[in-house]
């Protein structure tokens, strides 16, 4: 079945630094990738939609300059948290639809970001 | 816009007992419905989905959910739980069309199975 590989699974960084999270579709092409953020003991909130070959679409309230999204190819989407601060600490998960009409969304394994 | 409400944040249950995790949604259009399971520090795994057809859908590990349009519900049930079912469960909806791929999640229900 469709697999999305997300790396790193866990990262600790210092305040002010940037962190890049990668999501790769391993056995299918993903022209679209969704990025979610999960706060502790809360649900997942859609942050943005990355589109191969065009700019990402951000949900209301999400800072575009802080959360840079790039969809470099049909199999790779990246989320970069720039100038990270402790409040950016969270669990970030990507998701890809494996095919038009197939609603079996596939999720990455998630990245636990801790900013100290 | 869609919204999802999971009525119970935590559900403790003993092993081999039945369980029901409740999910209600609101939407002005027809939706697709999903249940996902998340183990600690892991991503989400699709448990089951309702797209169309039979309103009762089943997963390979004994869970089932029934789509009830009149009550706008999609409750998850299992007749006999195992310790390994301990996890957090999320109900989600998608309206399709231009919203394709965007899932709206409920708040999650932590299922704890005690021996």
CSV table of C-alpha atoms in Angstrom, one decimal:
chain,number,residue,atom,x,y,z
A,1,UNK,CA,0.0,0.0,0.0
A,2,UNK,CA,0.9,3.7,-0.1
A,3,UNK,CA,3.6,4.7,2.3
A,4,UNK,CA,4.7,8.1,3.4
A,5,UNK,CA,8.1,8.3,5.1
A,6,UNK,CA,8.6,11.2,7.5
A,7,UNK,CA,11.9,12.2,9.0
A,8,UNK,CA,13.2,12.9,11.5
A,9,UNK,CA,10.9,11.2,14.0
A,10,UNK,CA,12.2,13.3,16.9
A,11,UNK,CA,14.3,16.5,17.0
A,12,UNK,CA,15.5,18.8,19.7
A,13,UNK,CA,16.7,22.2,18.7
A,14,UNK,CA,17.8,25.5,20.3
A,15,UNK,CA,15.6,28.6,20.2
A,16,UNK,CA,16.3,30.6,17.1
A,17,UNK,CA,17.4,27.8,14.9
A,18,UNK,CA,15.6,26.3,12.0
A,19,UNK,CA,14.4,22.7,11.6
A,20,UNK,CA,13.5,20.9,8.4
A,21,UNK,CA,11.0,18.0,8.3
A,22,UNK,CA,10.8,15.8,5.3
A,23,UNK,CA,8.0,13.7,4.0
A,24,UNK,CA,8.4,11.3,1.1
A,25,UNK,CA,5.9,9.3,-0.7
A,26,UNK,CA,7.7,6.0,-1.3
A,27,UNK,CA,5.6,4.1,-3.8
A,28,UNK,CA,3.4,6.7,-5.4
A,29,UNK,CA,3.5,10.2,-6.6
A,30,UNK,CA,2.0,12.8,-4.3
A,31,UNK,CA,1.2,16.1,-6.1
A,32,UNK,CA,-0.3,17.3,-2.8
A,33,UNK,CA,0.8,16.9,0.8
A,34,UNK,CA,-1.0,18.0,3.9
A,35,UNK,CA,0.8,19.2,7.0
A,36,UNK,CA,-0.9,18.9,10.4
A,37,UNK,CA,0.1,20.0,13.8
A,38,UNK,CA,-0.9,18.2,17.0
A,39,UNK,CA,-0.8,20.0,20.3
A,40,UNK,CA,-0.4,18.0,23.5
A,41,UNK,CA,-3.6,16.3,24.4
A,42,UNK,CA,-5.4,17.9,21.5
A,43,UNK,CA,-6.5,17.1,18.0
A,44,UNK,CA,-4.7,17.6,14.7
A,45,UNK,CA,-5.0,20.9,13.0
A,46,UNK,CA,-4.4,21.3,9.3
A,47,UNK,CA,-1.6,23.9,8.9
A,48,UNK,CA,-1.1,24.0,5.1
A,49,UNK,CA,-1.4,22.2,1.8
A,50,UNK,CA,1.7,21.8,-0.3
A,51,UNK,CA,1.4,21.5,-4.0
A,52,UNK,CA,4.1,20.3,-6.4
A,53,UNK,CA,5.1,23.1,-8.7
A,54,UNK,CA,3.2,25.9,-6.9
A,55,UNK,CA,3.0,27.8,-3.7
A,56,UNK,CA,1.6,26.2,-0.6
A,57,UNK,CA,-1.8,27.1,0.7
A,58,UNK,CA,-1.9,28.0,4.4
A,59,UNK,CA,-4.8,27.8,6.7
A,60,UNK,CA,-6.0,30.8,8.5
A,61,UNK,CA,-3.8,31.8,11.4
A,62,UNK,CA,-0.7,29.9,10.3
A,63,UNK,CA,2.4,32.1,9.8
A,64,UNK,CA,3.7,31.6,6.3
A,65,UNK,CA,7.1,33.0,7.2
A,66,UNK,CA,7.6,30.8,10.2
A,67,UNK,CA,6.4,27.5,8.6
A,68,UNK,CA,8.0,27.3,5.2
A,69,UNK,CA,6.6,24.6,3.0
A,70,UNK,CA,8.3,23.4,-0.2
A,71,UNK,CA,7.1,20.6,-2.6
A,72,UNK,CA,10.2,20.0,-4.5
A,73,UNK,CA,9.1,17.0,-6.5
A,74,UNK,CA,6.3,14.5,-6.9
A,75,UNK,CA,7.6,12.5,-4.0
A,76,UNK,CA,9.0,15.1,-1.5
A,77,UNK,CA,7.5,17.8,0.6
A,78,UNK,CA,9.3,19.7,3.3
A,79,UNK,CA,8.3,21.8,6.3
A,80,UNK,CA,10.8,24.1,7.7
A,81,UNK,CA,10.2,25.7,11.1
A,82,UNK,CA,12.2,28.9,11.0
A,83,UNK,CA,13.6,30.7,14.0
A,84,UNK,CA,12.0,28.2,16.3
A,85,UNK,CA,10.7,29.1,19.7
A,86,UNK,CA,9.5,26.9,22.6
A,87,UNK,CA,5.9,27.5,21.6
A,88,UNK,CA,6.6,25.8,18.3
A,89,UNK,CA,7.2,22.5,20.1
A,90,UNK,CA,4.7,20.1,18.9
A,91,UNK,CA,4.0,16.9,16.9
A,92,UNK,CA,3.9,17.5,13.2
A,93,UNK,CA,2.5,15.0,10.8
A,94,UNK,CA,2.2,15.0,7.0
A,95,UNK,CA,-0.5,13.3,5.0
A,96,UNK,CA,-0.9,12.4,1.3
A,97,UNK,CA,-3.8,11.2,-0.6
A,98,UNK,CA,-2.6,8.2,-2.6
A,99,UNK,CA,-4.8,8.9,-5.6
A,100,UNK,CA,-7.7,10.9,-6.8
A,101,UNK,CA,-10.9,9.4,-5.6
A,102,UNK,CA,-9.2,7.1,-3.2
A,103,UNK,CA,-9.9,8.4,0.2
A,104,UNK,CA,-7.4,6.2,2.0
A,105,UNK,CA,-5.2,9.1,3.2
A,106,UNK,CA,-1.8,8.0,4.3
A,107,UNK,CA,0.0,9.6,7.2
A,108,UNK,CA,3.7,9.9,8.0
A,109,UNK,CA,4.9,8.7,11.3
A,110,UNK,CA,5.2,12.2,12.7
A,111,UNK,CA,7.9,14.4,14.0
A,112,UNK,CA,8.2,15.4,17.7
A,113,UNK,CA,9.8,18.8,17.7
A,114,UNK,CA,11.1,20.1,21.0
A,115,UNK,CA,12.6,23.6,21.1
A,116,UNK,CA,14.7,24.4,24.1
B,1,UNK,CA,-17.5,23.9,6.9
B,2,UNK,CA,-17.4,20.7,8.8
B,3,UNK,CA,-16.9,20.0,12.5
B,4,UNK,CA,-16.4,16.8,14.4
B,5,UNK,CA,-17.2,16.1,18.1
B,6,UNK,CA,-16.0,13.1,20.0
B,7,UNK,CA,-18.1,13.0,23.0
B,8,UNK,CA,-15.7,11.2,25.3
B,9,UNK,CA,-12.1,12.4,25.9
B,10,UNK,CA,-11.2,9.2,27.8
B,11,UNK,CA,-12.8,5.8,27.9
B,12,UNK,CA,-11.5,3.2,30.4
B,13,UNK,CA,-12.6,-0.4,29.9
B,14,UNK,CA,-11.6,-3.8,31.0
B,15,UNK,CA,-10.2,-6.4,28.7
B,16,UNK,CA,-12.8,-8.4,26.7
B,17,UNK,CA,-15.5,-5.9,27.5
B,18,UNK,CA,-17.4,-4.1,24.7
B,19,UNK,CA,-16.6,-0.5,23.9
B,20,UNK,CA,-18.2,2.3,21.9
B,21,UNK,CA,-16.4,5.5,21.0
B,22,UNK,CA,-18.8,8.2,20.0
B,23,UNK,CA,-18.5,10.6,17.1
B,24,UNK,CA,-20.9,13.2,15.8
B,25,UNK,CA,-20.3,15.5,12.9
B,26,UNK,CA,-21.9,18.5,11.3
B,27,UNK,CA,-21.7,19.4,7.7
B,28,UNK,CA,-23.9,21.1,5.1
B,29,UNK,CA,-22.8,18.7,2.4
B,30,UNK,CA,-22.3,14.9,2.2
B,31,UNK,CA,-19.1,13.8,3.9
B,32,UNK,CA,-16.7,11.0,4.0
B,33,UNK,CA,-16.0,9.6,7.4
B,34,UNK,CA,-12.9,8.0,9.0
B,35,UNK,CA,-11.6,6.6,12.2
B,36,UNK,CA,-7.9,6.7,12.8
B,37,UNK,CA,-5.8,5.2,15.6
B,38,UNK,CA,-2.7,6.7,17.0
B,39,UNK,CA,-0.2,5.0,19.3
B,40,UNK,CA,2.1,7.1,21.5
B,41,UNK,CA,4.6,9.2,19.4
B,42,UNK,CA,3.5,7.6,16.2
B,43,UNK,CA,1.5,8.8,13.2
B,44,UNK,CA,-2.1,8.0,12.4
B,45,UNK,CA,-3.2,4.7,11.0
B,46,UNK,CA,-6.5,4.4,9.2
B,47,UNK,CA,-8.8,2.1,11.0
B,48,UNK,CA,-11.8,2.2,8.8
B,49,UNK,CA,-13.7,4.6,6.4
B,50,UNK,CA,-17.1,5.2,5.1
B,51,UNK,CA,-17.3,6.6,1.6
B,52,UNK,CA,-20.6,5.3,0.3
B,53,UNK,CA,-22.7,2.1,0.2
B,54,UNK,CA,-23.3,0.0,3.3
B,55,UNK,CA,-23.5,2.1,6.4
B,56,UNK,CA,-21.8,-0.5,8.5
B,57,UNK,CA,-18.0,-0.6,7.9
B,58,UNK,CA,-15.6,-3.0,9.5
B,59,UNK,CA,-11.9,-3.1,10.1
B,60,UNK,CA,-9.6,-6.2,10.0
B,61,UNK,CA,-9.1,-6.1,13.8
B,62,UNK,CA,-12.7,-6.3,14.9
B,63,UNK,CA,-13.7,-2.7,15.0
B,64,UNK,CA,-16.8,-1.5,13.2
B,65,UNK,CA,-18.5,1.8,12.7
B,66,UNK,CA,-22.0,2.7,11.5
B,67,UNK,CA,-22.8,5.8,9.6
B,68,UNK,CA,-26.1,7.2,10.7
B,69,UNK,CA,-27.1,10.1,8.5
B,70,UNK,CA,-30.2,11.1,10.4
B,71,UNK,CA,-28.2,11.4,13.7
B,72,UNK,CA,-25.0,12.6,12.0
B,73,UNK,CA,-23.0,10.0,13.8
B,74,UNK,CA,-20.3,7.6,13.1
B,75,UNK,CA,-19.7,5.7,16.3
B,76,UNK,CA,-16.9,3.2,16.6
B,77,UNK,CA,-17.6,-0.2,18.3
B,78,UNK,CA,-15.8,-3.3,19.3
B,79,UNK,CA,-17.5,-6.2,21.0
B,80,UNK,CA,-14.4,-7.4,22.9
B,81,UNK,CA,-11.3,-5.2,23.4
B,82,UNK,CA,-7.8,-6.3,24.0
B,83,UNK,CA,-4.9,-4.6,25.9
B,84,UNK,CA,-3.3,-3.9,22.5
B,85,UNK,CA,-6.3,-1.7,21.6
B,86,UNK,CA,-5.1,0.9,24.1
B,87,UNK,CA,-4.5,4.0,22.0
B,88,UNK,CA,-6.0,7.3,21.0
B,89,UNK,CA,-8.7,7.3,18.4
B,90,UNK,CA,-9.7,10.1,16.1
B,91,UNK,CA,-12.8,10.5,14.1
B,92,UNK,CA,-12.4,12.7,11.0
B,93,UNK,CA,-14.5,13.9,8.1
B,94,UNK,CA,-13.8,15.2,4.6
B,95,UNK,CA,-16.3,16.9,2.3
B,96,UNK,CA,-14.6,15.9,-0.9
B,97,UNK,CA,-14.7,18.1,-3.9
B,98,UNK,CA,-12.5,21.2,-3.4
B,99,UNK,CA,-11.9,20.0,0.1
B,100,UNK,CA,-10.3,16.8,-1.2
B,101,UNK,CA,-7.6,15.6,1.2
B,102,UNK,CA,-8.4,18.0,4.0
B,103,UNK,CA,-9.5,16.2,7.1
B,104,UNK,CA,-11.3,17.8,10.0
B,105,UNK,CA,-10.5,15.8,13.1
B,106,UNK,CA,-12.4,15.4,16.4
B,107,UNK,CA,-10.6,16.0,19.6
B,108,UNK,CA,-9.7,12.4,20.1
B,109,UNK,CA,-10.7,9.7,22.6
B,110,UNK,CA,-8.1,7.9,24.6
B,111,UNK,CA,-9.1,4.3,25.0
B,112,UNK,CA,-7.4,2.5,27.9
B,113,UNK,CA,-7.9,-1.2,28.2
B,114,UNK,CA,-7.2,-2.6,31.7
B,115,UNK,CA,-6.4,-6.2,32.4
